[in-house]
PDB file of C-alpha atoms in Angstrom:
ATOM      1  CA  MET B   1       0.000   0.000   0.000  1.00 63.00           C
ATOM      2  CA  HIS B   2       1.305   3.434  -0.933  1.00 61.00           C
ATOM      3  CA  ILE B   3      -0.042   6.369   1.046  1.00 59.00           C
ATOM      4  CA  LEU B   4       0.201   9.989  -0.029  1.00 65.00           C
ATOM      5  CA  ARG B   5       0.824  12.230   2.939  1.00 54.00           C
ATOM      6  CA  PRO B   6      -0.898  15.587   3.445  1.00 51.00           C
ATOM      7  CA  THR B   7       1.423  18.495   2.760  1.00 43.00           C
ATOM      8  CA  LYS B   8      -0.405  21.252   4.572  1.00 40.00           C
ATOM      9  CA  GLN B   9      -3.343  21.755   6.887  1.00 37.00           C
ATOM     10  CA  PRO B  10      -6.261  22.940   4.766  1.00 38.00           C
ATOM     11  CA  GLN B  11      -9.050  25.108   6.127  1.00 35.00           C
ATOM     12  CA  LYS B  12     -12.384  23.602   7.059  1.00 34.00           C
ATOM     13  CA  LEU B  13     -15.257  23.619   4.590  1.00 35.00           C
ATOM     14  CA  THR B  14     -18.680  24.114   6.128  1.00 34.00           C
ATOM     15  CA  MET B  15     -20.904  21.187   5.206  1.00 35.00           C
ATOM     16  CA  PRO B  16     -24.535  21.998   4.455  1.00 37.00           C
ATOM     17  CA  ASN B  17     -27.464  19.765   5.344  1.00 37.00           C
ATOM     18  CA  LEU B  18     -27.689  17.230   2.557  1.00 37.00           C
ATOM     19  CA  VAL B  19     -30.288  14.869   1.188  1.00 36.00           C
ATOM     20  CA  PRO B  20     -28.901  11.311   1.056  1.00 39.00           C
ATOM     21  CA  VAL B  21     -28.070  10.213  -2.484  1.00 38.00           C
ATOM     22  CA  LEU B  22     -26.605   7.065  -3.972  1.00 42.00           C
ATOM     23  CA  SER B  23     -22.925   6.674  -4.847  1.00 48.00           C
ATOM     24  CA  LEU B  24     -22.078   7.727  -8.368  1.00 51.00           C
ATOM     25  CA  LEU B  25     -20.258   5.317 -10.660  1.00 55.00           C
ATOM     26  CA  LEU B  26     -18.829   6.022 -14.086  1.00 62.00           C
ATOM     27  CA  THR B  27     -16.564   3.881 -16.225  1.00 63.00           C
ATOM     28  CA  LEU B  28     -14.269   4.359 -19.183  1.00 63.00           C
ATOM     29  CA  THR B  29     -12.391   1.896 -21.344  1.00 62.00           C
ATOM     30  CA  THR B  30      -9.185   2.984 -23.050  1.00 55.00           C
ATOM     31  CA  LEU B  31      -7.861   0.873 -25.900  1.00 52.00           C
ATOM     32  CA  GLN B  32      -4.079   0.546 -26.051  1.00 49.00           C
ATOM     33  CA  GLY B  33      -3.331  -1.459 -29.155  1.00 48.00           C
ATOM     34  CA  LEU B  34      -4.742  -4.909 -28.502  1.00 48.00           C
ATOM     35  CA  HIS B  35      -4.863  -4.224 -24.752  1.00 64.00           C
ATOM     36  CA  ALA B  36      -7.717  -2.473 -22.991  1.00 86.00           C
ATOM     37  CA  VAL B  37      -7.606  -0.792 -19.605  1.00 96.00           C
ATOM     38  CA  ASP B  38     -10.917  -0.130 -17.864  1.00 97.00           C
ATOM     39  CA  TYR B  39     -11.187   2.862 -15.543  1.00 98.00           C
ATOM     40  CA  SER B  40     -13.997   3.474 -13.090  1.00 98.00           C
ATOM     41  CA  VAL B  41     -14.859   6.229 -10.622  1.00 98.00           C
ATOM     42  CA  THR B  42     -17.080   5.731  -7.606  1.00 98.00           C
ATOM     43  CA  ASN B  43     -17.987   8.529  -5.213  1.00 98.00           C
ATOM     44  CA  ASN B  44     -18.676   6.849  -1.871  1.00 98.00           C
ATOM     45  CA  ALA B  45     -18.868  10.185  -0.051  1.00 98.00           C
ATOM     46  CA  VAL B  46     -21.660  12.004  -1.881  1.00 97.00           C
ATOM     47  CA  ARG B  47     -23.270  13.056   1.420  1.00 97.00           C
ATOM     48  CA  THR B  48     -20.133  14.853   2.651  1.00 98.00           C
ATOM     49  CA  GLY B  49     -18.867  18.329   1.866  1.00 98.00           C
ATOM     50  CA  GLY B  50     -15.868  16.833   0.094  1.00 98.00           C
ATOM     51  CA  GLY B  51     -18.015  14.488  -1.956  1.00 98.00           C
ATOM     52  CA  ILE B  52     -20.198  17.385  -3.046  1.00 98.00           C
ATOM     53  CA  ARG B  53     -17.151  19.471  -3.906  1.00 98.00           C
ATOM     54  CA  PHE B  54     -15.712  16.561  -5.909  1.00 98.00           C
ATOM     55  CA  ASN B  55     -18.875  16.391  -8.007  1.00 98.00           C
ATOM     56  CA  ARG B  56     -19.031  20.164  -8.434  1.00 98.00           C
ATOM     57  CA  GLU B  57     -15.379  21.062  -9.109  1.00 98.00           C
ATOM     58  CA  ILE B  58     -13.765  17.853 -10.382  1.00 98.00           C
ATOM     59  CA  GLY B  59     -16.368  15.363 -11.508  1.00 98.00           C
ATOM     60  CA  ASN B  60     -16.403  11.780 -12.675  1.00 97.00           C
ATOM     61  CA  GLN B  61     -15.815  12.442 -16.357  1.00 97.00           C
ATOM     62  CA  TYR B  62     -12.756  14.615 -15.736  1.00 98.00           C
ATOM     63  CA  SER B  63     -11.395  12.017 -13.320  1.00 98.00           C
ATOM     64  CA  LEU B  64     -11.772   9.238 -15.883  1.00 98.00           C
ATOM     65  CA  GLN B  65      -9.998  11.337 -18.490  1.00 98.00           C
ATOM     66  CA  THR B  66      -7.234  12.074 -15.996  1.00 98.00           C
ATOM     67  CA  LEU B  67      -6.722   8.402 -15.129  1.00 98.00           C
ATOM     68  CA  SER B  68      -6.373   7.549 -18.818  1.00 97.00           C
ATOM     69  CA  ALA B  69      -4.123  10.541 -19.542  1.00 98.00           C
ATOM     70  CA  ALA B  70      -1.932   9.731 -16.536  1.00 98.00           C
ATOM     71  CA  SER B  71      -1.448   6.150 -17.717  1.00 98.00           C
ATOM     72  CA  ASN B  72      -0.425   7.303 -21.185  1.00 97.00           C
ATOM     73  CA  PHE B  73       1.939   9.886 -19.723  1.00 98.00           C
ATOM     74  CA  ILE B  74       3.571   7.333 -17.406  1.00 98.00           C
ATOM     75  CA  TRP B  75       4.036   4.771 -20.185  1.00 98.00           C
ATOM     76  CA  LYS B  76       5.713   7.407 -22.320  1.00 98.00           C
ATOM     77  CA  LEU B  77       7.902   8.686 -19.480  1.00 98.00           C
ATOM     78  CA  PHE B  78       8.872   5.123 -18.524  1.00 98.00           C
ATOM     79  CA  GLN B  79       9.577   4.350 -22.212  1.00 98.00           C
ATOM     80  CA  GLN B  80       7.067   1.496 -22.165  1.00 97.00           C
ATOM     81  CA  ASN B  81       5.766   1.721 -25.719  1.00 93.00           C
ATOM     82  CA  ASN B  82       5.317  -2.041 -25.822  1.00 94.00           C
ATOM     83  CA  PRO B  83       2.531  -3.312 -23.525  1.00 94.00           C
ATOM     84  CA  LYS B  84       4.772  -6.278 -22.656  1.00 94.00           C
ATOM     85  CA  ASP B  85       7.031  -3.839 -20.790  1.00 95.00           C
ATOM     86  CA  ARG B  86       4.172  -2.786 -18.500  1.00 96.00           C
ATOM     87  CA  LYS B  87       2.334  -4.420 -15.668  1.00 96.00           C
ATOM     88  CA  ASP B  88      -0.626  -6.509 -16.748  1.00 96.00           C
ATOM     89  CA  VAL B  89      -3.329  -4.277 -15.286  1.00 97.00           C
ATOM     90  CA  GLN B  90      -6.749  -4.559 -16.859  1.00 96.00           C
ATOM     91  CA  LYS B  91      -8.774  -2.271 -14.584  1.00 97.00           C
ATOM     92  CA  VAL B  92      -8.029   0.708 -12.347  1.00 98.00           C
ATOM     93  CA  SER B  93     -10.731   1.856  -9.940  1.00 98.00           C
ATOM     94  CA  LEU B  94     -10.875   5.269  -8.288  1.00 98.00           C
ATOM     95  CA  PHE B  95     -12.875   5.709  -5.088  1.00 98.00           C
ATOM     96  CA  ILE B  96     -13.687   8.959  -3.306  1.00 98.00           C
ATOM     97  CA  ASP B  97     -13.977   7.893   0.326  1.00 98.00           C
ATOM     98  CA  ASP B  98     -14.919   9.523   3.610  1.00 98.00           C
ATOM     99  CA  MET B  99     -11.487   9.056   5.210  1.00 98.00           C
ATOM    100  CA  ASP B 100      -8.515  10.909   6.629  1.00 96.00           C
ATOM    101  CA  GLY B 101      -5.193  11.538   4.875  1.00 97.00           C
ATOM    102  CA  VAL B 102      -4.893  12.342   1.174  1.00 98.00           C
ATOM    103  CA  ALA B 103      -4.850   9.179  -0.945  1.00 98.00           C
ATOM    104  CA  TYR B 104      -3.447   5.686  -1.280  1.00 98.00           C
ATOM    105  CA  ALA B 105      -3.126   3.006  -3.953  1.00 98.00           C
ATOM    106  CA  VAL B 106      -3.563  -0.715  -3.354  1.00 97.00           C
ATOM    107  CA  ASN B 107      -4.604  -3.691  -5.523  1.00 95.00           C
ATOM    108  CA  ASN B 108      -5.084  -1.501  -8.627  1.00 97.00           C
ATOM    109  CA  GLU B 109      -7.392   0.780  -6.680  1.00 98.00           C
ATOM    110  CA  ILE B 110      -6.862   4.457  -5.880  1.00 98.00           C
ATOM    111  CA  HIS B 111      -8.631   5.854  -2.819  1.00 98.00           C
ATOM    112  CA  VAL B 112      -8.826   9.637  -2.413  1.00 98.00           C
ATOM    113  CA  SER B 113      -9.979  11.392   0.734  1.00 98.00           C
ATOM    114  CA  ALA B 114     -13.187  13.379   0.429  1.00 98.00           C
ATOM    115  CA  ASN B 115     -12.123  15.180   3.619  1.00 98.00           C
ATOM    116  CA  TYR B 116      -8.967  16.377   1.876  1.00 98.00           C
ATOM    117  CA  ILE B 117     -10.964  17.529  -1.134  1.00 98.00           C
ATOM    118  CA  GLY B 118     -13.463  19.343   1.057  1.00 98.00           C
ATOM    119  CA  ASN B 119     -10.863  21.099   3.185  1.00 98.00           C
ATOM    120  CA  TYR B 120      -8.352  21.959   0.465  1.00 98.00           C
ATOM    121  CA  THR B 121      -7.875  25.676  -0.110  1.00 96.00           C
ATOM    122  CA  GLY B 122      -7.002  26.583  -3.663  1.00 95.00           C
ATOM    123  CA  ASP B 123      -7.460  24.968  -7.076  1.00 98.00           C
ATOM    124  CA  VAL B 124      -8.702  21.567  -5.943  1.00 98.00           C
ATOM    125  CA  ARG B 125      -9.029  20.191  -9.483  1.00 98.00           C
ATOM    126  CA  ARG B 126      -5.351  20.845 -10.186  1.00 98.00           C
ATOM    127  CA  GLU B 127      -4.325  19.417  -6.808  1.00 98.00           C
ATOM    128  CA  ILE B 128      -6.301  16.202  -7.222  1.00 98.00           C
ATOM    129  CA  THR B 129      -5.008  15.852 -10.787  1.00 98.00           C
ATOM    130  CA  GLY B 130      -1.492  15.843  -9.352  1.00 98.00           C
ATOM    131  CA  VAL B 131      -2.541  13.351  -6.687  1.00 98.00           C
ATOM    132  CA  LEU B 132      -3.958  11.042  -9.358  1.00 98.00           C
ATOM    133  CA  TYR B 133      -0.738  11.199 -11.404  1.00 98.00           C
ATOM    134  CA  HIS B 134       1.191  10.264  -8.239  1.00 98.00           C
ATOM    135  CA  GLU B 135      -1.107   7.383  -7.334  1.00 98.00           C
ATOM    136  CA  MET B 136      -1.373   6.115 -10.901  1.00 98.00           C
ATOM    137  CA  THR B 137       2.412   5.838 -10.928  1.00 98.00           C
ATOM    138  CA  HIS B 138       2.114   3.380  -8.041  1.00 98.00           C
ATOM    139  CA  ILE B 139      -0.242   1.298 -10.177  1.00 98.00           C
ATOM    140  CA  TRP B 140       2.247   1.054 -13.060  1.00 98.00           C
ATOM    141  CA  GLN B 141       5.754   1.321 -11.566  1.00 98.00           C
ATOM    142  CA  TRP B 142       7.972  -1.671 -10.796  1.00 98.00           C
ATOM    143  CA  ASN B 143       9.063  -2.088  -7.184  1.00 97.00           C
ATOM    144  CA  GLY B 144      11.788  -4.733  -7.371  1.00 97.00           C
ATOM    145  CA  ASN B 145       9.406  -7.390  -6.051  1.00 96.00           C
ATOM    146  CA  GLY B 146       9.021  -5.376  -2.878  1.00 96.00           C
ATOM    147  CA  GLN B 147      12.766  -4.748  -2.412  1.00 97.00           C
ATOM    148  CA  THR B 148      12.835  -1.099  -3.515  1.00 98.00           C
ATOM    149  CA  PRO B 149      13.017   1.404  -0.618  1.00 98.00           C
ATOM    150  CA  GLY B 150       9.767   3.206   0.065  1.00 98.00           C
ATOM    151  CA  GLY B 151      11.432   6.599  -0.254  1.00 98.00           C
ATOM    152  CA  LEU B 152      12.482   5.809  -3.825  1.00 98.00           C
ATOM    153  CA  ILE B 153       9.033   4.450  -4.685  1.00 98.00           C
ATOM    154  CA  GLU B 154       7.374   7.648  -3.467  1.00 98.00           C
ATOM    155  CA  GLY B 155      10.070   9.786  -5.070  1.00 98.00           C
ATOM    156  CA  ILE B 156       9.445   8.255  -8.485  1.00 98.00           C
ATOM    157  CA  ALA B 157       5.714   8.895  -8.091  1.00 98.00           C
ATOM    158  CA  ASP B 158       6.361  12.552  -7.302  1.00 98.00           C
ATOM    159  CA  PHE B 159       8.909  12.702 -10.151  1.00 98.00           C
ATOM    160  CA  VAL B 160       6.085  11.767 -12.517  1.00 98.00           C
ATOM    161  CA  ARG B 161       3.914  14.469 -10.963  1.00 98.00           C
ATOM    162  CA  LEU B 162       6.768  16.945 -11.404  1.00 98.00           C
ATOM    163  CA  LYS B 163       7.326  16.093 -15.064  1.00 98.00           C
ATOM    164  CA  ALA B 164       3.587  16.346 -15.710  1.00 98.00           C
ATOM    165  CA  ASN B 165       3.746  19.945 -14.393  1.00 98.00           C
ATOM    166  CA  TYR B 166       1.474  19.289 -11.412  1.00 98.00           C
ATOM    167  CA  ALA B 167       4.016  19.989  -8.668  1.00 97.00           C
ATOM    168  CA  PRO B 168       2.482  22.180  -5.923  1.00 96.00           C
ATOM    169  CA  SER B 169       4.155  25.463  -5.009  1.00 94.00           C
ATOM    170  CA  HIS B 170       4.835  24.273  -1.456  1.00 95.00           C
ATOM    171  CA  TRP B 171       7.211  21.490  -2.554  1.00 98.00           C
ATOM    172  CA  VAL B 172      10.869  21.781  -1.562  1.00 98.00           C
ATOM    173  CA  LYS B 173      13.125  23.619  -3.973  1.00 97.00           C
ATOM    174  CA  PRO B 174      15.908  21.850  -5.921  1.00 98.00           C
ATOM    175  CA  GLY B 175      18.824  21.047  -3.620  1.00 98.00           C
ATOM    176  CA  GLN B 176      16.763  20.928  -0.445  1.00 98.00           C
ATOM    177  CA  GLY B 177      16.339  17.848   1.723  1.00 98.00           C
ATOM    178  CA  ASP B 178      18.375  15.689   4.087  1.00 97.00           C
ATOM    179  CA  ARG B 179      18.711  12.355   2.251  1.00 98.00           C
ATOM    180  CA  TRP B 180      18.378  11.191  -1.345  1.00 98.00           C
ATOM    181  CA  ASP B 181      15.829   8.569  -0.262  1.00 98.00           C
ATOM    182  CA  GLN B 182      13.814  10.928   1.929  1.00 98.00           C
ATOM    183  CA  GLY B 183      10.928  10.345  -0.435  1.00 98.00           C
ATOM    184  CA  TYR B 184       8.230  12.400  -2.109  1.00 98.00           C
ATOM    185  CA  ASP B 185       9.290  15.860  -3.353  1.00 98.00           C
ATOM    186  CA  VAL B 186      12.844  15.649  -1.959  1.00 98.00           C
ATOM    187  CA  THR B 187      13.620  12.458  -3.863  1.00 98.00           C
ATOM    188  CA  ALA B 188      11.667  13.662  -6.907  1.00 98.00           C
ATOM    189  CA  ARG B 189      13.925  16.719  -7.205  1.00 98.00           C
ATOM    190  CA  PHE B 190      17.010  14.515  -6.864  1.00 98.00           C
ATOM    191  CA  LEU B 191      15.735  12.094  -9.506  1.00 98.00           C
ATOM    192  CA  ASP B 192      15.088  15.035 -11.827  1.00 98.00           C
ATOM    193  CA  TYR B 193      18.754  16.022 -11.385  1.00 98.00           C
ATOM    194  CA  CYS B 194      19.822  12.452 -12.175  1.00 98.00           C
ATOM    195  CA  ASN B 195      17.522  12.334 -15.178  1.00 98.00           C
ATOM    196  CA  ASN B 196      19.159  15.490 -16.512  1.00 98.00           C
ATOM    197  CA  LEU B 197      22.538  13.759 -16.255  1.00 98.00           C
ATOM    198  CA  ARG B 198      21.239  10.923 -18.402  1.00 98.00           C
ATOM    199  CA  ASN B 199      18.023  11.413 -20.321  1.00 97.00           C
ATOM    200  CA  GLY B 200      15.706   8.512 -19.555  1.00 98.00           C
ATOM    201  CA  PHE B 201      17.484   7.595 -16.314  1.00 98.00           C
ATOM    202  CA  VAL B 202      14.276   7.157 -14.316  1.00 98.00           C
ATOM    203  CA  ALA B 203      12.759   5.000 -17.061  1.00 98.00           C
ATOM    204  CA  GLN B 204      15.866   2.810 -17.108  1.00 98.00           C
ATOM    205  CA  LEU B 205      15.939   2.620 -13.319  1.00 98.00           C
ATOM    206  CA  ASN B 206      12.300   1.561 -13.273  1.00 98.00           C
ATOM    207  CA  ARG B 207      13.024  -1.089 -15.900  1.00 98.00           C
ATOM    208  CA  LYS B 208      15.852  -2.513 -13.795  1.00 98.00           C
ATOM    209  CA  MET B 209      13.485  -2.752 -10.819  1.00 98.00           C
ATOM    210  CA  ARG B 210      11.093  -5.081 -12.633  1.00 97.00           C
ATOM    211  CA  SER B 211      12.350  -8.100 -10.712  1.00 96.00           C
ATOM    212  CA  SER B 212      14.798  -6.824  -8.077  1.00 98.00           C
ATOM    213  CA  TYR B 213      16.493  -3.765  -6.609  1.00 98.00           C
ATOM    214  CA  ASN B 214      20.098  -2.878  -5.923  1.00 98.00           C
ATOM    215  CA  VAL B 215      21.548   0.516  -5.107  1.00 98.00           C
ATOM    216  CA  GLN B 216      24.288  -0.420  -7.594  1.00 98.00           C
ATOM    217  CA  TYR B 217      21.797   0.492 -10.340  1.00 98.00           C
ATOM    218  CA  PHE B 218      22.807   4.146  -9.871  1.00 98.00           C
ATOM    219  CA  VAL B 219      26.437   3.224 -10.625  1.00 98.00           C
ATOM    220  CA  ASP B 220      25.383   1.113 -13.598  1.00 98.00           C
ATOM    221  CA  LEU B 221      23.433   3.984 -15.134  1.00 98.00           C
ATOM    222  CA  LEU B 222      25.348   7.082 -14.029  1.00 98.00           C
ATOM    223  CA  GLY B 223      28.841   5.850 -13.166  1.00 98.00           C
ATOM    224  CA  LYS B 224      28.689   7.103  -9.560  1.00 98.00           C
ATOM    225  CA  ASN B 225      27.269   5.710  -6.367  1.00 98.00           C
ATOM    226  CA  VAL B 226      24.115   7.357  -5.082  1.00 98.00           C
ATOM    227  CA  ASP B 227      25.825   9.022  -2.120  1.00 98.00           C
ATOM    228  CA  GLN B 228      28.279  10.786  -4.435  1.00 98.00           C
ATOM    229  CA  LEU B 229      25.424  11.799  -6.708  1.00 98.00           C
ATOM    230  CA  TRP B 230      23.590  13.264  -3.716  1.00 98.00           C
ATOM    231  CA  ARG B 231      26.690  15.251  -2.709  1.00 98.00           C
ATOM    232  CA  ASP B 232      27.041  16.527  -6.278  1.00 98.00           C
ATOM    233  CA  TYR B 233      23.369  17.464  -6.335  1.00 98.00           C
ATOM    234  CA  LYS B 234      23.623  19.381  -3.057  1.00 98.00           C
ATOM    235  CA  ALA B 235      26.786  21.138  -4.219  1.00 98.00           C
ATOM    236  CA  LYS B 236      25.152  22.237  -7.464  1.00 97.00           C
ATOM    237  CA  TYR B 237      22.512  24.150  -5.544  1.00 95.00           C
ATOM    238  CA  GLY B 238      24.846  25.333  -2.787  1.00 90.00           C
ATOM    239  CA  SER B 239      23.092  23.277  -0.134  1.00 76.00           C
TER     240      SER B 239
END
């Protein structure tokens, strides 16, 4: 299970008195050559302020389009033009749930917090789009059969969000952070630096992690161990 942490404390959204309504479900099928991926969206929180805001400002149709667009973007970024290079995922389901936190991905399902949507201050559609790109990366990325460090897994997901131009303004700046595997935005910025050293580095790293993980992969691809790369990265930005 991959959990997306909240990055700031949003303000409360006053919830009006609501008439109970049924959960909304919408599906989309995207054809990829001879392979089809089904996407579905279910709003399980339609009686909450966040569920109402989801329907009003984001919506099922936009979410379906985003899931499909995110998959296509990830395949391109990961250089997985051949479906055989990807995970064999036939359906991805998005649920808007009455829960705490931000979002998590598990068993080809993405669960997003209606509370987070309801309390978020700012452009909630853009924010949730970025969240979906992050979580969709967890659906498609390789994890070395569970051997890859969690910080790197989350960093790659935020790297995808960064390259898709959905990085929030409150992320750390390039060069900031304490460790290369700190995760999320810190690791995403570091991976972006590494990717600039060798175009396609993250795609090649992901490919190597299809069946296993070894920190030696950084040496194989960039000629330096990851600790030296981190020192070089920090030095570049005077950190």
